Coordinates of C-alpha atoms in Angstrom, one line a residue:
M268 CA 35.4 2.8 -19.0
S269 CA 34.1 -0.8 -16.9
V270 CA 32.5 -3.2 -19.0
Q271 CA 28.8 -3.2 -19.4
R272 CA 27.7 -6.8 -17.9
K273 CA 25.6 -9.7 -18.9
I274 CA 24.0 -11.7 -16.3
I275 CA 21.3 -14.4 -17.1
H276 CA 18.9 -15.5 -14.2
V277 CA 17.4 -18.8 -15.0
D278 CA 14.8 -20.5 -13.1
M279 CA 13.2 -23.5 -13.5
D280 CA 9.3 -23.4 -13.8
A281 CA 7.8 -25.5 -11.6
F282 CA 10.7 -27.1 -10.9
F283 CA 9.7 -30.3 -8.5
A284 CA 6.1 -30.7 -9.8
S285 CA 7.9 -30.8 -13.6
V286 CA 10.1 -33.4 -12.9
E287 CA 7.3 -35.8 -11.2
Q288 CA 4.9 -35.0 -14.3
R289 CA 7.9 -35.8 -16.7
D290 CA 9.1 -38.7 -14.7
Q291 CA 5.3 -40.2 -14.3
P292 CA 2.8 -39.5 -17.4
E293 CA -0.4 -40.0 -15.6
Y294 CA 0.6 -36.4 -13.7
R295 CA 0.3 -35.0 -17.0
G296 CA -1.9 -31.9 -17.5
K297 CA -3.3 -32.6 -14.0
P298 CA -3.2 -30.8 -10.4
L299 CA -0.2 -31.6 -8.7
I300 CA 1.1 -31.1 -5.1
V301 CA 4.5 -31.7 -3.9
G302 CA 4.9 -31.6 -0.2
G303 CA 2.8 -32.8 2.8
K304 CA -0.1 -35.2 2.6
A305 CA -3.3 -34.0 2.2
N306 CA -4.3 -35.3 6.0
S307 CA -1.6 -34.1 7.7
R308 CA 0.3 -30.5 9.4
G309 CA 2.6 -30.0 6.3
V310 CA 3.0 -27.5 3.6
V311 CA 3.5 -27.7 -0.4
A312 CA 6.6 -27.6 -1.3
A313 CA 5.8 -27.2 -5.3
C314 CA 2.6 -27.9 -7.3
S315 CA 2.0 -27.8 -11.2
Y316 CA 0.5 -25.1 -13.4
E317 CA -3.1 -27.2 -13.5
A318 CA -2.9 -26.5 -9.5
R319 CA -2.1 -22.7 -9.7
Q320 CA -5.0 -22.1 -11.7
F321 CA -7.2 -23.0 -8.0
G322 CA -5.1 -20.7 -5.7
I323 CA -2.6 -23.2 -4.5
H324 CA 1.1 -21.9 -4.3
S325 CA 4.5 -22.6 -1.9
A326 CA 4.3 -23.1 1.8
M327 CA 0.8 -23.3 1.4
P328 CA -0.9 -25.5 4.3
S329 CA -0.7 -29.1 2.6
S330 CA -4.8 -29.2 4.5
Q331 CA -5.9 -25.7 3.0
A332 CA -4.6 -26.3 -0.7
Y333 CA -6.7 -29.4 -0.5
R334 CA -9.8 -27.9 0.0
L335 CA -8.7 -25.7 -2.9
C336 CA -9.2 -28.7 -5.3
P337 CA -9.9 -31.8 -3.6
Q338 CA -9.2 -33.9 -6.9
A339 CA -5.0 -32.6 -6.5
I340 CA -2.7 -35.9 -7.1
V341 CA 0.1 -35.0 -3.9
V342 CA 3.3 -36.7 -3.8
S343 CA 5.8 -37.5 -1.3
P344 CA 9.1 -34.9 -2.8
R345 CA 11.4 -37.3 -4.0
F346 CA 14.8 -35.0 -3.1
E347 CA 17.4 -37.2 -4.7
A348 CA 15.8 -36.9 -7.9
Y349 CA 15.8 -33.3 -7.8
R350 CA 19.3 -33.2 -7.3
E351 CA 20.4 -35.0 -9.8
V352 CA 18.3 -32.7 -12.3
S353 CA 20.2 -29.7 -10.8
N354 CA 23.6 -31.0 -11.7
Q355 CA 22.4 -31.4 -14.5
I356 CA 21.1 -28.2 -15.2
R357 CA 24.5 -26.7 -13.7
T358 CA 26.4 -28.8 -15.9
I359 CA 25.2 -26.5 -18.9
F360 CA 25.3 -23.5 -17.4
W361 CA 29.0 -23.9 -16.9
K362 CA 28.8 -24.6 -20.7
Y363 CA 28.1 -20.8 -21.4
A364 CA 29.3 -18.6 -18.0
S365 CA 32.3 -17.3 -16.5
E366 CA 30.6 -17.9 -12.9
V367 CA 27.5 -19.3 -11.7
E368 CA 25.9 -18.7 -8.5
P369 CA 23.5 -21.0 -7.7
L370 CA 20.9 -19.7 -5.4
S371 CA 19.2 -23.4 -5.0
L372 CA 18.3 -25.9 -6.8
D373 CA 15.9 -24.6 -9.4
E374 CA 17.6 -21.3 -10.2
A375 CA 20.8 -20.0 -10.5
Y376 CA 23.0 -16.5 -11.8
L377 CA 25.1 -16.6 -14.5
D378 CA 27.8 -14.0 -15.7
V379 CA 28.4 -13.9 -18.8
T380 CA 30.0 -11.3 -19.9
Y381 CA 33.7 -12.5 -21.2
T382 CA 31.4 -15.1 -22.8
A383 CA 32.2 -15.4 -26.8
E384 CA 29.4 -18.0 -27.8
Y385 CA 27.2 -16.5 -30.0
D386 CA 29.0 -13.1 -30.8
G387 CA 28.3 -12.3 -26.9
S388 CA 25.1 -11.9 -27.4
A389 CA 23.2 -12.6 -24.0
T390 CA 19.9 -13.1 -24.9
L391 CA 21.0 -15.5 -27.8
I392 CA 23.1 -17.3 -24.6
A393 CA 20.0 -17.2 -22.4
K394 CA 17.8 -19.0 -25.7
A395 CA 20.6 -21.7 -26.1
I396 CA 21.1 -22.9 -22.0
K397 CA 16.8 -22.8 -22.3
K398 CA 17.3 -24.7 -25.5
D399 CA 19.8 -27.6 -23.4
I400 CA 17.7 -28.1 -20.2
L401 CA 15.0 -28.7 -22.8
N402 CA 17.1 -31.3 -24.8
E403 CA 18.8 -32.9 -22.2
T404 CA 16.0 -32.7 -19.2
Q405 CA 12.7 -32.9 -21.1
L406 CA 12.2 -29.4 -18.4
I407 CA 11.3 -25.7 -19.3
A408 CA 13.3 -23.1 -17.8
S409 CA 12.3 -19.0 -17.9
A410 CA 15.1 -16.7 -18.1
G411 CA 15.8 -12.8 -17.2
V412 CA 18.5 -10.9 -19.0
S413 CA 20.3 -7.2 -17.7
Y414 CA 22.9 -5.6 -16.8
N415 CA 22.8 -6.3 -12.8
K416 CA 21.2 -9.5 -10.5
F417 CA 18.8 -7.1 -9.2
L418 CA 17.2 -6.7 -12.8
A419 CA 17.7 -10.2 -13.9
K420 CA 16.4 -12.1 -11.0
I421 CA 12.9 -9.5 -11.7
A422 CA 12.9 -10.1 -15.7
S423 CA 13.1 -13.9 -15.6
D424 CA 9.3 -14.0 -13.7
M425 CA 8.1 -11.2 -16.6
D426 CA 7.4 -13.9 -19.0
K427 CA 6.7 -17.4 -17.0
P428 CA 6.2 -19.9 -17.6
D429 CA 9.2 -20.8 -20.2
G430 CA 9.8 -17.5 -20.6
L431 CA 12.5 -15.1 -22.1
Y432 CA 13.2 -11.3 -20.6
V433 CA 15.0 -8.7 -21.3
I434 CA 16.0 -5.5 -19.7
K435 CA 19.1 -3.7 -21.3
P436 CA 20.8 -1.1 -19.9
E437 CA 18.9 1.8 -21.3
Q438 CA 15.5 0.7 -20.5
G439 CA 16.5 -0.3 -16.7
E440 CA 15.8 3.3 -14.7
D441 CA 12.2 3.6 -16.5
F442 CA 11.5 -0.2 -16.0
V443 CA 11.8 -0.2 -12.2
A444 CA 9.8 3.7 -11.9
A445 CA 7.1 1.3 -13.4
L446 CA 7.3 -1.6 -11.1
S447 CA 4.8 -2.1 -8.5
I448 CA 7.2 -2.7 -5.1
G449 CA 5.5 -5.9 -4.4
K450 CA 7.6 -7.5 -7.6
F451 CA 10.9 -5.7 -6.7
H452 CA 13.2 -9.0 -5.1
G453 CA 14.1 -8.2 -1.5
I454 CA 11.1 -6.5 -0.7
G455 CA 9.2 -8.8 1.0
P456 CA 5.3 -8.5 2.2
A457 CA 5.7 -7.1 5.1
T458 CA 7.9 -4.2 4.6
E459 CA 5.7 -3.8 1.1
T460 CA 2.9 -3.5 3.2
K461 CA 4.8 -0.8 5.6
M462 CA 6.1 1.3 1.7
K463 CA 2.0 1.4 1.1
K464 CA 1.3 2.8 4.2
L465 CA 4.1 5.5 3.6
G466 CA 2.6 6.1 0.2
I467 CA 5.7 3.9 -2.0
K468 CA 3.8 2.2 -4.2
T469 CA 6.0 1.9 -7.2
G470 CA 9.6 2.1 -7.9
H471 CA 8.7 5.8 -9.5
D472 CA 7.6 6.6 -6.0
L473 CA 11.1 5.0 -3.9
R474 CA 13.0 7.3 -5.8
Q475 CA 11.8 9.9 -4.5
W476 CA 13.4 9.7 -1.3
T477 CA 16.4 10.4 0.1
L478 CA 18.9 7.7 0.7
Q479 CA 18.5 9.6 4.6
Q480 CA 15.2 9.3 4.6
L481 CA 15.0 5.8 3.5
T482 CA 17.9 4.5 5.9
E483 CA 16.3 6.2 8.7
K484 CA 13.1 4.7 8.5
F485 CA 14.6 0.8 7.5
G486 CA 17.8 0.7 8.9
K487 CA 20.5 -0.4 6.3
T488 CA 18.7 -1.7 4.3
G489 CA 17.6 1.4 3.1
N490 CA 20.4 2.0 1.4
Y491 CA 20.0 -0.8 -0.7
Y492 CA 15.9 0.4 -1.8
F493 CA 18.0 3.6 -2.2
N494 CA 20.3 1.4 -5.3
I495 CA 17.9 -0.6 -7.0
A496 CA 15.2 2.5 -7.1
R497 CA 18.0 3.6 -9.4
A498 CA 18.2 -0.1 -11.3
I499 CA 21.6 -0.1 -9.6
D500 CA 23.1 -3.0 -8.1
H501 CA 26.9 -3.9 -8.1
R502 CA 26.9 -7.4 -6.6
P503 CA 28.8 -9.2 -8.5
V504 CA 28.4 -13.0 -9.4
R505 CA 29.7 -15.3 -7.5
S506 CA 30.7 -19.3 -7.4
K507 CA 30.9 -19.8 -3.7
R508 CA 28.1 -18.8 -1.5
T509 CA 29.5 -19.1 2.2
R510 CA 26.2 -21.0 3.9
K511 CA 24.7 -18.1 6.5
S512 CA 23.1 -20.2 8.5
L513 CA 22.7 -24.0 9.8
G514 CA 19.3 -25.3 11.2
K515 CA 16.3 -27.5 11.8
E516 CA 12.8 -27.1 12.7
T517 CA 9.9 -29.7 12.5
T518 CA 6.1 -29.5 13.1
F519 CA 3.8 -31.0 15.3
A520 CA 0.9 -33.2 14.4
N521 CA -1.0 -31.4 17.3
D522 CA -0.4 -27.7 18.7
I523 CA 1.6 -28.3 22.2
K524 CA 1.2 -25.6 24.7
S525 CA 3.7 -27.4 27.5
K526 CA 6.6 -25.5 27.5
S527 CA 8.5 -28.5 29.4
E528 CA 7.9 -30.7 26.8
L529 CA 8.7 -27.7 24.1
L530 CA 12.3 -28.1 25.9
D531 CA 12.5 -31.8 25.9
I532 CA 11.8 -31.0 21.8
L533 CA 14.3 -28.2 21.5
E534 CA 16.7 -30.4 22.9
K535 CA 16.6 -32.9 20.5
L536 CA 16.9 -30.3 17.6
A537 CA 19.9 -28.9 19.1
E538 CA 21.6 -32.3 19.5
Q539 CA 21.4 -32.5 15.6
V540 CA 22.3 -29.2 14.3
I541 CA 25.4 -29.7 16.5
D542 CA 26.2 -33.1 14.9
N543 CA 25.3 -31.6 11.5
I544 CA 28.1 -28.6 12.4
N545 CA 30.6 -30.6 13.5
K546 CA 30.2 -32.7 10.8
Q547 CA 31.3 -30.0 8.9
N548 CA 34.1 -28.5 10.9
L549 CA 31.5 -25.4 11.6
K550 CA 31.7 -23.3 14.9
A551 CA 29.2 -21.0 15.4
R552 CA 28.5 -18.2 17.4
T553 CA 24.6 -17.1 17.5
L554 CA 21.7 -19.4 18.4
T555 CA 17.8 -18.3 16.7
L556 CA 14.9 -19.8 18.0
K557 CA 12.0 -20.2 15.3
V558 CA 8.5 -20.3 16.6
K559 CA 5.0 -20.8 14.9
Y560 CA 1.8 -20.7 16.4
S561 CA -1.1 -22.0 16.0
D562 CA -2.8 -19.1 14.3
F563 CA 0.8 -19.1 12.4
K564 CA 2.6 -16.0 13.2
Q565 CA 5.9 -16.4 13.7
V566 CA 8.5 -15.4 15.8
T567 CA 12.5 -15.3 16.1
R568 CA 14.5 -14.9 19.0
A569 CA 18.5 -14.7 18.6
Q570 CA 21.4 -15.0 21.0
T571 CA 25.2 -14.0 20.1
S572 CA 27.5 -15.4 22.2
D573 CA 31.5 -14.3 22.6
K574 CA 32.5 -18.4 23.1
V575 CA 31.8 -21.0 19.9
L576 CA 28.5 -22.8 21.5
D577 CA 28.5 -26.1 22.1
L578 CA 25.2 -28.1 22.7
A579 CA 25.9 -27.1 26.5
L580 CA 25.3 -23.5 26.2
I581 CA 22.9 -24.2 23.8
N582 CA 20.7 -25.6 25.9
T583 CA 20.9 -23.3 28.3
L584 CA 20.2 -21.0 26.0
L585 CA 17.6 -22.0 24.8
P586 CA 14.8 -22.1 28.0
M587 CA 15.8 -18.2 28.1
L588 CA 14.9 -17.5 24.3
L589 CA 11.5 -19.7 24.8
D590 CA 10.9 -17.2 28.0
K591 CA 10.7 -14.4 25.2
T592 CA 8.4 -16.0 23.3
E593 CA 4.0 -17.2 23.6
A594 CA 5.1 -20.3 24.2
G595 CA 3.7 -22.4 26.8
K596 CA 0.9 -19.4 26.7
T597 CA -0.1 -19.7 22.9
P598 CA 0.0 -23.5 21.3
V599 CA 2.6 -24.4 18.9
R600 CA 3.0 -25.8 15.8
L601 CA 6.5 -25.6 14.6
L602 CA 10.0 -25.0 16.5
G603 CA 13.4 -24.5 14.7
V604 CA 16.6 -24.1 16.5
S605 CA 19.8 -22.8 13.8
L606 CA 23.2 -21.7 14.4
S607 CA 24.5 -18.8 12.5
G608 CA 27.9 -16.3 12.6
F609 CA 29.9 -18.8 11.6
E610 CA 34.2 -19.6 11.5
N611 CA 36.4 -22.0 9.6
A612 CA 33.5 -22.8 7.1
T613 CA 35.0 -25.3 4.5
P614 CA 34.0 -26.0 1.0
D615 CA 31.4 -28.1 2.0
T616 CA 29.4 -25.8 3.3
T617 CA 28.1 -24.3 0.3
K618 CA 25.0 -26.5 -0.2
K619 CA 22.0 -24.7 0.4
Q620 CA 20.6 -26.3 2.6
L621 CA 16.2 -28.1 2.4
N622 CA 14.7 -27.4 5.2
L623 CA 10.9 -28.1 4.0
N624 CA 8.6 -29.1 5.8
L625 CA 7.0 -31.8 5.1
N626 CA 5.6 -34.0 7.4
E627 CA 3.2 -36.2 6.4

């Protein structure tokens, strides 16, 4: 008989903004935005709960956020400060968990299946972690407790801020059945819209579809949907995450329509990306171009090579990929270049890329 797993997902509440409010008392209780300045073309990296009351959310254009709340305080991100706090938090995680899988600076999965503290109670362990985080960093976190990663992550978002939500094994299937499709981790807005057009609005609706039907409609991801509709997720908590891609992107102060100008920018981005992967002793075979138009519509175009990508090959492929977009006809506000399909990954590739567009 297999051991029932005990998984905790910890998510810091409004992390970047909370660090700023902790360090700057004058920001407390006020709408605060961390990200691009109001008169820039950047985006909101994070915002305080006071700012969220005005409809502001992360990834929103800074100009739009300012229109929603002109009185908001806008500060540039201090990533070194956030990393320092993140390291403090991860040290706390390792006090209790046999495996810790960071997803970003402010969230992680913890496997406490074999943790002896608190008589092995995952709920009490989660409470202790939240208390330690508050005592050591003066910040609050929300935690979700369940028997797999899918449910633990959803649970952590159920009672924010400062939440602790538990989904027991006997509750899993009923919980998922009643859950709105939009709440499912792994189902984004586009897939949610597609599912709703097919009459899939809840986990119960999704469960009525056979594996064959789901794979026909959604490809290989259909297998994932089939399982999570039944509260099944066998993914282990992995302490070492291998970087899947590495890239660089830039948002322009003004939209660019000239294809030659865009190609010049792509060459510079490619140089930076190649320099980065060389420093990390990585070899890549897949090149991806990201283009965001002036209307915020975004497309990606990718090419996989049978040869390891170098700068010369990348600069040969980029114009071909750009030709497969509307660039040159439709104004472009953002370009990005990324590489994936790595070989010979080294341990330092586990650091997650902070690739936010926060142009000031």
